[in-house]
PDB file of C-alpha atoms in Angstrom:
ATOM      1  CA  MET A   1      21.694 -84.612  -4.959  1.00  0.00           C
ATOM      2  CA  MET A   2      18.533 -86.203  -6.472  1.00  0.00           C
ATOM      3  CA  LYS A   3      16.552 -83.854  -8.940  1.00  0.00           C
ATOM      4  CA  TRP A   4      12.851 -84.240  -8.383  1.00  0.00           C
ATOM      5  CA  ARG A   5      10.577 -84.122 -11.305  1.00  0.00           C
ATOM      6  CA  LYS A   6       6.877 -82.761 -11.004  1.00  0.00           C
ATOM      7  CA  SER A   7       4.767 -85.779 -11.191  1.00  0.00           C
ATOM      8  CA  SER A   8       2.200 -84.161 -13.623  1.00  0.00           C
ATOM      9  CA  ASP A   9       5.716 -84.275 -16.074  1.00  0.00           C
ATOM     10  CA  ILE A  10       6.177 -88.423 -14.992  1.00  0.00           C
ATOM     11  CA  ALA A  11       2.432 -88.962 -14.947  1.00  0.00           C
ATOM     12  CA  GLY A  12       1.952 -87.288 -18.495  1.00  0.00           C
ATOM     13  CA  GLU A  13       3.949 -89.776 -20.026  1.00  0.00           C
ATOM     14  CA  ARG A  14       1.831 -93.113 -19.202  1.00  0.00           C
ATOM     15  CA  PRO A  15      -0.964 -93.784 -21.679  1.00  0.00           C
ATOM     16  CA  ALA A  16      -3.215 -94.761 -18.691  1.00  0.00           C
ATOM     17  CA  VAL A  17      -2.909 -91.408 -17.033  1.00  0.00           C
ATOM     18  CA  ARG A  18      -3.294 -89.437 -20.286  1.00  0.00           C
ATOM     19  CA  TYR A  19      -6.751 -91.554 -20.669  1.00  0.00           C
ATOM     20  CA  LEU A  20      -7.838 -90.894 -17.345  1.00  0.00           C
ATOM     21  CA  ARG A  21      -7.536 -87.137 -17.616  1.00  0.00           C
ATOM     22  CA  THR A  22     -10.018 -87.209 -20.492  1.00  0.00           C
ATOM     23  CA  VAL A  23     -12.650 -88.995 -17.817  1.00  0.00           C
ATOM     24  CA  ARG A  24     -14.860 -86.537 -15.965  1.00  0.00           C
ATOM     25  CA  SER A  25     -13.782 -85.984 -12.688  1.00  0.00           C
ATOM     26  CA  GLY A  26     -17.286 -87.606 -11.092  1.00  0.00           C
ATOM     27  CA  ASP A  27     -16.358 -90.691 -13.155  1.00  0.00           C
ATOM     28  CA  ARG A  28     -12.833 -91.425 -12.425  1.00  0.00           C
ATOM     29  CA  ALA A  29     -13.327 -93.628  -9.265  1.00  0.00           C
ATOM     30  CA  THR A  30     -15.672 -95.633 -11.184  1.00  0.00           C
ATOM     31  CA  GLU A  31     -13.138 -96.175 -14.088  1.00  0.00           C
ATOM     32  CA  PHE A  32     -10.284 -96.906 -11.485  1.00  0.00           C
ATOM     33  CA  HIS A  33     -12.849 -99.383  -9.830  1.00  0.00           C
ATOM     34  CA  GLN A  34     -13.308-101.289 -13.221  1.00  0.00           C
ATOM     35  CA  ARG A  35      -9.731-101.644 -14.215  1.00  0.00           C
ATOM     36  CA  CYS A  36      -8.843-102.891 -10.834  1.00  0.00           C
ATOM     37  CA  VAL A  37     -11.629-105.650 -11.056  1.00  0.00           C
ATOM     38  CA  GLY A  38     -10.617-106.016 -14.393  1.00  0.00           C
ATOM     39  CA  LEU A  39      -7.069-106.855 -13.226  1.00  0.00           C
ATOM     40  CA  GLY A  40      -8.223-109.083 -10.476  1.00  0.00           C
ATOM     41  CA  ILE A  41      -7.186-106.464  -7.728  1.00  0.00           C
ATOM     42  CA  ASN A  42      -9.651-106.086  -4.951  1.00  0.00           C
ATOM     43  CA  GLY A  43     -10.111-103.847  -2.031  1.00  0.00           C
ATOM     44  CA  VAL A  44      -8.571-100.963  -3.393  1.00  0.00           C
ATOM     45  CA  THR A  45     -10.286 -97.515  -4.286  1.00  0.00           C
ATOM     46  CA  LEU A  46      -9.049 -94.509  -5.983  1.00  0.00           C
ATOM     47  CA  HIS A  47      -9.557 -92.816  -2.505  1.00  0.00           C
ATOM     48  CA  SER A  48      -7.186 -95.387  -0.832  1.00  0.00           C
ATOM     49  CA  TYR A  49      -4.713 -95.040  -3.730  1.00  0.00           C
ATOM     50  CA  ARG A  50      -4.626 -91.207  -3.486  1.00  0.00           C
ATOM     51  CA  TYR A  51      -3.825 -91.754   0.644  1.00  0.00           C
ATOM     52  CA  ALA A  52      -1.162 -94.330   0.036  1.00  0.00           C
ATOM     53  CA  TRP A  53       0.407 -92.314  -2.804  1.00  0.00           C
ATOM     54  CA  ALA A  54       0.512 -89.169  -0.641  1.00  0.00           C
ATOM     55  CA  GLU A  55       2.340 -91.393   2.221  1.00  0.00           C
ATOM     56  CA  ARG A  56       4.858 -93.123  -0.252  1.00  0.00           C
ATOM     57  CA  ALA A  57       5.750 -89.359  -1.594  1.00  0.00           C
ATOM     58  CA  LYS A  58       6.354 -88.129   1.758  1.00  0.00           C
ATOM     59  CA  LYS A  59       8.229 -91.342   3.036  1.00  0.00           C
ATOM     60  CA  ALA A  60      10.413 -90.952   0.021  1.00  0.00           C
ATOM     61  CA  GLY A  61      11.293 -87.198   0.469  1.00  0.00           C
ATOM     62  CA  TYR A  62       9.408 -86.195  -2.442  1.00  0.00           C
ATOM     63  CA  PRO A  63       9.070 -82.086  -2.177  1.00  0.00           C
ATOM     64  CA  GLU A  64       5.398 -81.269  -0.567  1.00  0.00           C
ATOM     65  CA  ARG A  65       4.539 -79.016  -2.746  1.00  0.00           C
ATOM     66  CA  PHE A  66       4.830 -81.318  -5.977  1.00  0.00           C
ATOM     67  CA  ALA A  67       2.775 -83.774  -4.110  1.00  0.00           C
ATOM     68  CA  GLN A  68       0.311 -81.262  -3.231  1.00  0.00           C
ATOM     69  CA  GLU A  69       0.057 -80.190  -6.947  1.00  0.00           C
ATOM     70  CA  ALA A  70      -0.149 -83.832  -8.009  1.00  0.00           C
ATOM     71  CA  LEU A  71      -3.122 -84.709  -5.772  1.00  0.00           C
ATOM     72  CA  GLY A  72      -4.910 -81.436  -6.707  1.00  0.00           C
ATOM     73  CA  HIS A  73      -4.961 -80.017  -3.112  1.00  0.00           C
ATOM     74  CA  ASN A  74      -5.467 -76.371  -2.748  1.00  0.00           C
ATOM     75  CA  SER A  75      -4.520 -76.669   0.935  1.00  0.00           C
ATOM     76  CA  LYS A  76      -1.196 -77.811   2.768  1.00  0.00           C
ATOM     77  CA  ALA A  77      -3.534 -79.131   5.669  1.00  0.00           C
ATOM     78  CA  ILE A  78      -5.464 -81.232   3.456  1.00  0.00           C
ATOM     79  CA  HIS A  79      -2.238 -82.814   1.908  1.00  0.00           C
ATOM     80  CA  ARG A  80      -0.558 -83.169   5.129  1.00  0.00           C
ATOM     81  CA  ALA A  81      -3.829 -85.109   6.527  1.00  0.00           C
ATOM     82  CA  TYR A  82      -3.559 -87.406   3.422  1.00  0.00           C
ATOM     83  CA  ALA A  83       0.271 -87.647   4.284  1.00  0.00           C
ATOM     84  CA  ARG A  84      -0.238 -88.300   8.046  1.00  0.00           C
ATOM     85  CA  ARG A  85       0.507 -91.745   8.642  1.00  0.00           C
ATOM     86  CA  ALA A  86       3.800 -91.759   6.714  1.00  0.00           C
ATOM     87  CA  GLN A  87       6.822 -92.830   8.996  1.00  0.00           C
ATOM     88  CA  VAL A  88       9.493 -90.513   7.768  1.00  0.00           C
ATOM     89  CA  GLU A  89      12.728 -92.055   8.811  1.00  0.00           C
ATOM     90  CA  LEU A  90      15.907 -89.901   8.175  1.00  0.00           C
ATOM     91  CA  PRO A  91      19.519 -91.111   7.628  1.00  0.00           C
ATOM     92  CA  PRO A  92      22.104 -90.874  10.741  1.00  0.00           C
TER      93      PRO A  92
END
């Protein structure tokens, strides 16, 4: 059985994530956009990235409570709205 680690444990290991934690919450989207532009990535916003992350976490079977915590959602309903488009395929 696969042991899941909380994303906060994993994310804290990356220098870019540690830096973004120091950025005011209102400035994170701007910082994310500037980094994407610097890397030549267009059409991705922090908001769309969060949706995609929630969908991938659901599809991969990541425990909902950990994904909810990682995204900072206080409500399961909000988290489920983020992850609603994920097509979960169960093995036979």
